[in-house]
């Protein structure tokens, strides 16, 4: 696919501040945990290795006791995973420290804030209940001016707890200083949806129900549980992926154009779009389906049945494959089904958005073949575009067929977590989830979760390494019927 692809980065104002001129202190609660070592610190390392690097000091804290050298080695290892450690990252390594303690103890919090200095960023890499307990204690201490709070997902465990946490945080920190982290918003392929939609004449004029038949947002993985039972068995595929990541992708797909690439404008359009999302046909039992994997071979690895995985409670009935179909109740999108699907231990790692355009209404006499409409596939990992268009001569001079125009989207050396952290450290909430959006994402899926807990939708089964349960068809709508 020739020509120029306008990227998200090209739409943003240039930040011409010299690297390292505005050092912030990042206090990581839960710093000794897996997420910090596996995602957060490598993401920060990727940011510090590039031209947008800005000075940052890290203070890790947690209940676990870590020697200073052990903590520094963890940070160094995370940074080194992104390549050679440059001067900005080296400065961060030289100043980092770890302070063990009870995060719900006010004296411990005061000690951390004194060490952090002015305008710190407090990052909560912890479960919602622990995060809430710490935030309640933060109200008892004097926060430095400009303090920013960053919360790892999930934000709350349902819409009520998310709303309660929003009220609690909002009682002493302004919304623009609150960052609800969803690293999908830092993915280059996801960010490039903005450029794809709003910076060209090709797609935006036909980005509506008049021309589009259906849209799928899919994030299927070949990986199984991978030792994450403590979190995953309480969440499941629907909460882990659809409630947060994929609904935010949906918002970017269906929202109207913002007037500027400003946090207020972009996040307001995303919120407006999600307020219009409804379950397909208004039925929680028809709109969603669920399944979990049995033993099998996925990606050449022997995978035990999910129910037999260490740490899993089989009686909980946690799904490892979830699919929810919604519609967007606006004039632009009325009648178009949007299917959001994610699963584990599947045969193919399918991570893409599939936009199916409507078939031709009329084919001139004398032309043969199907009247299939165009299909646009947007890869989420890796970032790719593939557009299939009708063309003559595929199977004869007057026979219609499909040809494919393919392109690779520009990639970024900065990992998704690094992209989100860049906004947090610079005080820009553009890539952070707004409070009302966090609540709305829960509200959309709660009827489906309630129907599943009540046993109104069967928990089906599929072999690890397969495409899913028998009868689940690609591009299917509610309860297996065709989305067309």
C-alpha positions as semicolon CSV with decimal commas, in nm:
position;residue;x (nm);y (nm);z (nm)
1;X;0,000;0,000;0,000
2;X;0,182;0,309;-0,118
3;X;0,159;0,670;-0,006
4;X;0,192;0,828;0,335
5;X;0,026;0,705;0,653
6;X;-0,035;0,986;0,898
7;X;0,057;0,865;1,244
8;X;-0,066;0,966;1,587
9;X;0,270;1,125;1,671
10;X;0,244;1,357;1,371
11;X;-0,080;1,502;1,510
12;X;0,068;1,604;1,846
13;X;0,239;1,933;1,930
14;X;0,617;1,909;1,941
15;X;0,765;1,907;2,291
16;X;1,087;2,104;2,260
17;X;1,192;2,093;2,625
18;X;1,549;1,963;2,664
19;X;1,569;1,610;2,807
20;X;1,618;1,595;3,181
21;X;1,517;1,954;3,253
22;X;1,214;1,873;3,468
23;X;1,296;1,581;3,694
24;X;1,000;1,413;3,860
25;X;1,000;1,158;4,139
26;X;0,803;0,841;4,068
27;X;0,697;0,654;4,383
28;X;0,593;0,298;4,294
29;X;0,367;0,122;4,545
30;X;0,393;-0,254;4,496
31;X;0,739;-0,208;4,344
32;X;0,851;-0,559;4,441
33;X;0,564;-0,716;4,245
34;X;0,564;-0,889;3,907
35;X;0,395;-0,609;3,713
36;X;0,657;-0,356;3,815
37;X;0,948;-0,573;3,698
38;X;0,778;-0,717;3,390
39;X;0,604;-0,412;3,242
40;X;0,633;-0,085;3,432
41;X;1,012;-0,057;3,472
42;X;1,096;-0,187;3,119
43;X;0,844;0,064;2,982
44;X;1,013;0,344;3,171
45;X;1,351;0,218;3,050
46;X;1,235;0,237;2,687
47;X;1,128;0,598;2,742
48;X;1,456;0,697;2,909
49;X;1,652;0,544;2,620
50;X;1,495;0,771;2,358
51;X;1,493;1,136;2,254
52;X;1,194;1,218;2,476
53;X;1,375;1,106;2,791
54;X;1,318;1,332;3,088
55;X;1,486;1,314;3,427
56;X;1,307;1,088;3,672
57;X;1,393;0,953;4,015
58;X;1,237;0,625;4,128
59;X;1,143;0,536;4,484
60;X;1,015;0,181;4,516
61;X;0,811;0,073;4,815
62;X;0,640;-0,241;4,933
63;X;0,596;-0,471;5,230
64;X;0,875;-0,700;5,110
65;X;1,222;-0,617;5,238
66;X;1,474;-0,562;4,957
67;X;1,838;-0,468;4,999
68;X;1,943;-0,151;4,818
69;X;2,163;-0,348;4,580
70;X;1,887;-0,598;4,505
71;X;1,642;-0,320;4,416
72;X;1,895;-0,137;4,199
73;X;1,974;-0,464;4,018
74;X;1,603;-0,511;3,942
75;X;1,578;-0,164;3,794
76;X;1,903;-0,209;3,601
77;X;1,787;-0,542;3,459
78;X;1,455;-0,391;3,348
79;X;1,629;-0,096;3,180
80;X;1,888;-0,321;3,014
81;X;1,611;-0,532;2,858
82;X;1,554;-0,238;2,623
83;X;1,917;-0,218;2,514
84;X;2,214;-0,011;2,623
85;X;2,156;0,206;2,931
86;X;2,207;0,569;2,829
87;X;2,302;0,871;3,041
88;X;1,946;0,966;3,148
89;X;1,865;0,609;3,257
90;X;2,206;0,585;3,429
91;X;2,123;0,895;3,632
92;X;1,795;0,737;3,734
93;X;1,977;0,420;3,840
94;X;2,224;0,620;4,047
95;X;1,949;0,789;4,248
96;X;1,688;0,514;4,287
97;X;1,606;0,371;4,628
98;X;1,368;0,125;4,790
99;X;1,183;0,183;5,118
100;X;1,009;-0,115;5,277
101;X;0,703;-0,054;5,490
102;X;0,330;-0,078;5,539
103;X;0,170;0,141;5,269
104;X;-0,137;0,196;5,485
105;X;0,069;0,345;5,768
106;X;0,054;0,725;5,768
107;X;0,408;0,761;5,904
108;X;0,542;0,546;5,623
109;X;0,353;0,763;5,372
110;X;0,497;1,081;5,526
111;X;0,848;0,935;5,499
112;X;0,795;0,857;5,131
113;X;0,660;1,203;5,055
114;X;0,952;1,371;5,232
115;X;1,195;1,165;5,027
116;X;1,006;1,234;4,706
117;X;1,010;1,612;4,728
118;X;0,790;1,846;4,524
119;X;0,516;1,734;4,282
120;X;0,571;1,357;4,303
121;X;0,389;1,093;4,098
122;X;0,244;0,817;4,320
123;X;0,196;0,503;4,111
124;X;-0,027;0,226;4,253
125;X;0,077;-0,111;4,108
126;X;-0,158;-0,291;4,345
127;X;-0,501;-0,461;4,360
128;X;-0,801;-0,225;4,394
129;X;-0,873;-0,304;4,761
130;X;-0,515;-0,228;4,870
131;X;-0,506;0,084;4,656
132;X;-0,827;0,214;4,814
133;X;-0,689;0,155;5,164
134;X;-0,374;0,355;5,083
135;X;-0,568;0,640;4,923
136;X;-0,785;0,669;5,235
137;X;-0,468;0,713;5,441
138;X;-0,328;0,970;5,198
139;X;-0,610;1,203;5,300
140;X;-0,452;1,215;5,646
141;X;-0,119;1,352;5,522
142;X;-0,024;1,678;5,351
143;X;0,037;1,610;4,983
144;X;0,290;1,836;4,809
145;X;0,143;2,076;4,555
146;X;0,120;1,915;4,212
147;X;0,107;1,556;4,340
148;X;-0,026;1,318;4,074
149;X;-0,180;0,977;4,131
150;X;-0,155;0,690;3,882
151;X;-0,368;0,376;3,920
152;X;-0,301;0,044;3,755
153;X;-0,604;-0,141;3,617
154;X;-0,848;-0,265;3,722
155;X;-0,986;0,061;3,860
156;X;-1,235;-0,078;4,111
157;X;-1,405;-0,414;4,082
158;X;-1,739;-0,288;3,949
159;X;-1,906;0,042;3,862
160;X;-2,004;0,112;4,225
161;X;-1,651;0,063;4,363
162;X;-1,504;0,262;4,072
163;X;-1,745;0,548;4,147
164;X;-1,660;0,531;4,518
165;X;-1,287;0,541;4,444
166;X;-1,342;0,834;4,207
167;X;-1,523;1,026;4,482
168;X;-1,250;0,944;4,732
169;X;-0,966;1,052;4,504
170;X;-1,158;1,358;4,385
171;X;-1,201;1,478;4,743
172;X;-0,833;1,582;4,759
173;X;-0,676;1,556;4,410
174;X;-0,810;1,730;4,094
175;X;-0,914;1,506;3,805
176;X;-0,643;1,637;3,573
177;X;-0,384;1,505;3,823
178;X;-0,534;1,154;3,826
179;X;-0,412;0,893;3,578
180;X;-0,596;0,563;3,538
181;X;-0,350;0,353;3,344
182;X;-0,446;0,131;3,053
183;X;-0,136;0,051;2,854
184;X;-0,340;-0,028;2,541
185;X;-0,372;0,348;2,495
186;X;0,006;0,357;2,464
187;X;0,023;0,098;2,186
188;X;0,140;0,253;1,861
189;X;-0,116;0,060;1,657
190;X;-0,399;0,181;1,881
191;X;-0,278;0,541;1,880
192;X;-0,250;0,532;1,502
193;X;-0,627;0,482;1,481
194;X;-0,646;0,857;1,539
195;X;-0,428;0,929;1,236
196;X;-0,602;0,665;1,025
197;X;-0,944;0,812;1,095
198;X;-0,901;1,186;1,125
199;X;-0,606;1,276;0,902
200;X;-0,712;1,136;0,563
201;X;-0,998;1,153;0,315
202;X;-1,014;0,784;0,239
203;X;-1,175;0,625;0,544
204;X;-1,353;0,889;0,750
205;X;-1,625;0,967;0,486
206;X;-1,732;0,599;0,485
207;X;-1,679;0,538;0,859
208;X;-2,049;0,491;0,939
209;X;-2,346;0,256;0,923
210;X;-2,424;0,353;0,566
211;X;-2,111;0,174;0,448
212;X;-1,993;-0,057;0,729
213;X;-2,161;-0,390;0,794
214;X;-1,982;-0,507;1,110
215;X;-1,668;-0,455;1,319
216;X;-1,470;-0,705;1,525
217;X;-1,207;-0,620;1,786
218;X;-1,016;-0,938;1,868
219;X;-0,727;-1,013;2,101
220;X;-0,671;-1,389;2,102
221;X;-0,353;-1,533;2,256
222;X;-0,179;-1,870;2,232
223;X;-0,049;-1,825;2,588
224;X;-0,232;-1,996;2,871
225;X;-0,254;-1,890;3,234
226;X;0,126;-1,854;3,275
227;X;0,116;-1,858;3,656
228;X;-0,127;-1,567;3,693
229;X;-0,405;-1,756;3,871
230;X;-0,414;-1,523;4,172
231;X;-0,531;-1,237;3,950
232;X;-0,683;-1,408;3,648
233;X;-0,908;-1,657;3,826
234;X;-1,083;-1,364;3,993
235;X;-1,107;-1,164;3,672
236;X;-1,150;-1,384;3,365
237;X;-1,124;-1,287;3,001
238;X;-1,413;-1,042;3,008
239;X;-1,279;-0,824;3,290
240;X;-0,911;-0,872;3,200
241;X;-0,941;-0,763;2,837
242;X;-1,286;-0,653;2,718
243;X;-1,397;-0,438;3,013
244;X;-1,088;-0,222;2,984
245;X;-0,861;-0,258;2,682
246;X;-1,105;-0,345;2,404
247;X;-1,377;-0,101;2,508
248;X;-1,121;0,180;2,491
249;X;-1,021;0,067;2,143
250;X;-1,391;0,071;2,053
251;X;-1,417;0,429;2,180
252;X;-1,136;0,541;1,949
253;X;-1,299;0,360;1,656
254;X;-1,645;0,513;1,692
255;X;-1,589;0,857;1,846
256;X;-1,636;1,178;1,649
257;X;-1,335;1,389;1,556
258;X;-1,199;1,603;1,841
259;X;-1,144;1,968;1,759
260;X;-0,785;1,948;1,886
261;X;-0,546;1,679;2,012
262;X;-0,603;1,805;2,362
263;X;-0,669;1,582;2,664
264;X;-1,003;1,750;2,737
265;X;-1,128;1,723;2,378
266;X;-1,009;1,368;2,304
267;X;-1,123;1,220;2,635
268;X;-1,460;1,396;2,610
269;X;-1,524;1,240;2,268
270;X;-1,425;0,896;2,400
271;X;-1,661;0,937;2,696
272;X;-1,944;1,052;2,469
273;X;-1,896;0,747;2,246
274;X;-1,899;0,500;2,537
275;X;-2,215;0,654;2,681
276;X;-2,386;0,546;2,357
277;X;-2,272;0,182;2,378
278;X;-2,547;-0,073;2,446
279;X;-2,554;-0,452;2,455
280;X;-2,665;-0,588;2,119
281;X;-3,046;-0,606;2,117
282;X;-3,039;-0,512;2,484
283;X;-3,001;-0,873;2,598
284;X;-2,722;-0,983;2,831
285;X;-2,785;-1,349;2,750
286;X;-2,780;-1,298;2,372
287;X;-2,495;-1,046;2,360
288;X;-2,226;-1,253;2,531
289;X;-2,084;-1,603;2,537
290;X;-1,803;-1,765;2,732
291;X;-1,580;-2,071;2,741
292;X;-1,267;-2,208;2,907
293;X;-0,989;-2,424;2,772
294;X;-0,941;-2,795;2,829
295;X;-0,604;-2,968;2,795
296;X;-0,434;-2,948;2,459
297;X;-0,132;-2,824;2,264
298;X;-0,103;-2,453;2,193
299;X;0,194;-2,301;2,011
300;X;0,377;-2,637;2,038
301;X;0,339;-2,638;2,417
302;X;0,142;-2,888;2,623
303;X;-0,121;-2,689;2,812
304;X;-0,312;-2,843;3,104
305;X;-0,684;-2,781;3,139
306;X;-0,754;-2,442;3,294
307;X;-0,950;-2,606;3,577
308;X;-0,638;-2,811;3,662
309;X;-0,397;-2,514;3,663
310;X;-0,224;-2,436;3,992
311;X;-0,417;-2,182;4,199
312;X;-0,742;-2,213;4,002
313;X;-1,074;-2,282;4,175
314;X;-1,271;-2,487;3,918
315;X;-1,600;-2,411;4,094
316;X;-1,559;-2,039;4,024
317;X;-1,630;-2,102;3,657
318;X;-1,384;-1,844;3,528
319;X;-1,392;-1,804;3,151
320;X;-1,073;-1,796;2,942
321;X;-1,253;-1,695;2,621
322;X;-1,516;-1,422;2,616
323;X;-1,713;-1,257;2,342
324;X;-1,951;-0,963;2,378
325;X;-2,143;-0,792;2,098
326;X;-2,255;-0,432;2,142
327;X;-2,408;-0,157;1,933
328;X;-2,355;0,217;1,938
329;X;-2,683;0,407;1,970
330;X;-2,600;0,705;1,747
331;X;-2,705;0,812;1,399
332;X;-2,356;0,733;1,269
333;X;-2,353;0,372;1,394
334;X;-2,716;0,257;1,436
335;X;-2,754;-0,111;1,345
336;X;-2,384;-0,201;1,322
337;X;-2,279;-0,491;1,551
338;X;-1,942;-0,456;1,725
339;X;-1,803;-0,787;1,851
340;X;-1,531;-0,775;2,117
341;X;-1,351;-1,103;2,175
342;X;-1,049;-1,219;2,373
343;X;-0,922;-1,556;2,481
344;X;-0,622;-1,760;2,596
345;X;-0,459;-2,087;2,482
346;X;-0,601;-2,059;2,131
347;X;-0,447;-2,199;1,815
348;X;-0,376;-1,864;1,651
349;X;-0,260;-1,538;1,808
350;X;-0,516;-1,314;1,640
351;X;-0,488;-0,950;1,750
352;X;-0,671;-0,724;1,512
353;X;-0,963;-0,501;1,426
354;X;-1,170;-0,620;1,130
355;X;-1,396;-0,368;0,955
356;X;-1,628;-0,531;0,700
357;X;-1,784;-0,294;0,452
358;X;-2,126;-0,362;0,302
359;X;-2,154;-0,555;-0,026
360;X;-2,220;-0,379;-0,353
361;X;-2,589;-0,308;-0,406
362;X;-2,560;-0,370;-0,780
363;X;-2,314;-0,546;-1,012
364;X;-2,334;-0,444;-1,381
365;X;-2,463;-0,713;-1,615
366;X;-2,178;-0,904;-1,771
367;X;-1,958;-0,900;-1,465
368;X;-1,933;-1,222;-1,269
369;X;-1,832;-1,321;-0,920
370;X;-1,925;-1,207;-0,572
371;X;-2,032;-0,863;-0,462
372;X;-1,838;-0,880;-0,137
373;X;-1,750;-0,544;0,011
374;X;-1,406;-0,433;0,118
375;X;-1,248;-0,558;0,440
376;X;-0,999;-0,351;0,637
377;X;-0,783;-0,534;0,891
378;X;-0,585;-0,331;1,144
379;X;-0,326;-0,535;1,330
380;X;-0,289;-0,452;1,699
381;X;0,033;-0,647;1,753
382;X;0,216;-0,604;1,524
383;X;0,074;-0,287;1,372
384;X;-0,032;-0,366;1,016
385;X;-0,298;-0,265;0,766
386;X;-0,455;-0,494;0,510
387;X;-0,731;-0,372;0,279
388;X;-0,907;-0,618;0,049
389;X;-1,080;-0,452;-0,246
390;X;-1,283;-0,591;-0,539
391;X;-1,097;-0,612;-0,869
392;X;-1,149;-0,760;-1,216
393;X;-0,933;-1,026;-1,371
394;X;-0,869;-1,238;-1,066
395;X;-1,023;-1,550;-1,223
396;X;-1,096;-1,409;-1,569
397;X;-1,123;-1,075;-1,747
398;X;-1,481;-1,011;-1,634
399;X;-1,481;-1,198;-1,304
400;X;-1,472;-1,010;-0,975
401;X;-1,234;-1,110;-0,700
402;X;-1,045;-0,962;-0,408
403;X;-0,695;-0,817;-0,411
404;X;-0,504;-0,706;-0,103
405;X;-0,323;-0,382;-0,028
406;X;-0,091;-0,427;0,268
407;X;0,117;-0,189;0,479
408;X;0,317;-0,198;0,800
409;X;0,239;0,079;1,045
410;X;0,528;0,280;1,189
411;X;0,654;0,134;1,515
412;X;0,797;0,304;1,820
413;X;1,096;0,199;2,032
414;X;0,900;0,321;2,335
415;X;0,693;0,044;2,492
416;X;0,323;0,108;2,566
417;X;0,390;0,157;2,937
418;X;0,665;0,402;2,849
419;X;0,427;0,600;2,628
420;X;0,168;0,625;2,907
421;X;0,437;0,711;3,164
422;X;0,562;0,988;2,937
423;X;0,224;1,158;2,967
424;X;0,206;1,102;3,342
425;X;0,554;1,241;3,410
426;X;0,477;1,548;3,199
427;X;0,140;1,603;3,365
428;X;-0,057;1,533;3,046
429;X;-0,361;1,305;3,100
430;X;-0,430;1,252;2,727
431;X;-0,344;0,880;2,744
432;X;-0,501;0,829;3,088
433;X;-0,853;0,699;3,139
434;X;-1,094;0,962;3,272
435;X;-1,299;0,883;3,582
436;X;-1,640;0,869;3,413
437;X;-1,499;0,643;3,139
438;X;-1,366;0,398;3,400
439;X;-1,715;0,377;3,550
440;X;-1,888;0,348;3,213
441;X;-1,671;0,056;3,101
442;X;-1,788;-0,137;3,407
443;X;-2,152;-0,040;3,346
444;X;-2,143;-0,179;2,990
445;X;-2,028;-0,528;3,091
446;X;-2,202;-0,567;3,427
447;X;-2,529;-0,712;3,287
448;X;-2,326;-0,978;3,103
449;X;-2,125;-1,061;3,415
450;X;-2,447;-1,087;3,617
451;X;-2,601;-1,325;3,363
452;X;-2,290;-1,542;3,369
453;X;-2,279;-1,556;3,748
454;X;-2,645;-1,655;3,753
455;X;-2,572;-1,944;3,514
456;X;-2,795;-1,798;3,242
457;X;-2,522;-1,843;2,980
458;X;-2,343;-2,180;2,958
459;X;-1,969;-2,207;3,017
460;X;-1,857;-2,390;2,705
461;X;-1,527;-2,570;2,655
462;X;-1,257;-2,578;2,390
463;X;-0,931;-2,766;2,353
464;X;-0,619;-2,561;2,410
465;X;-0,469;-2,490;2,068
466;X;-0,805;-2,492;1,890
467;X;-1,002;-2,199;1,744
468;X;-1,254;-2,211;2,028
469;X;-1,569;-2,414;2,097
470;X;-1,745;-2,596;1,817
471;X;-2,007;-2,369;1,667
472;X;-1,826;-2,043;1,739
473;X;-1,780;-1,899;1,393
474;X;-1,547;-1,618;1,302
475;X;-1,735;-1,288;1,258
476;X;-2,041;-1,429;1,429
477;X;-2,288;-1,214;1,614
478;X;-2,485;-1,279;1,934
479;X;-2,541;-1,642;2,025
480;X;-2,353;-1,758;1,714
481;X;-2,577;-1,603;1,450
482;X;-2,421;-1,424;1,158
483;X;-2,338;-1,063;1,226
484;X;-2,470;-0,982;0,882
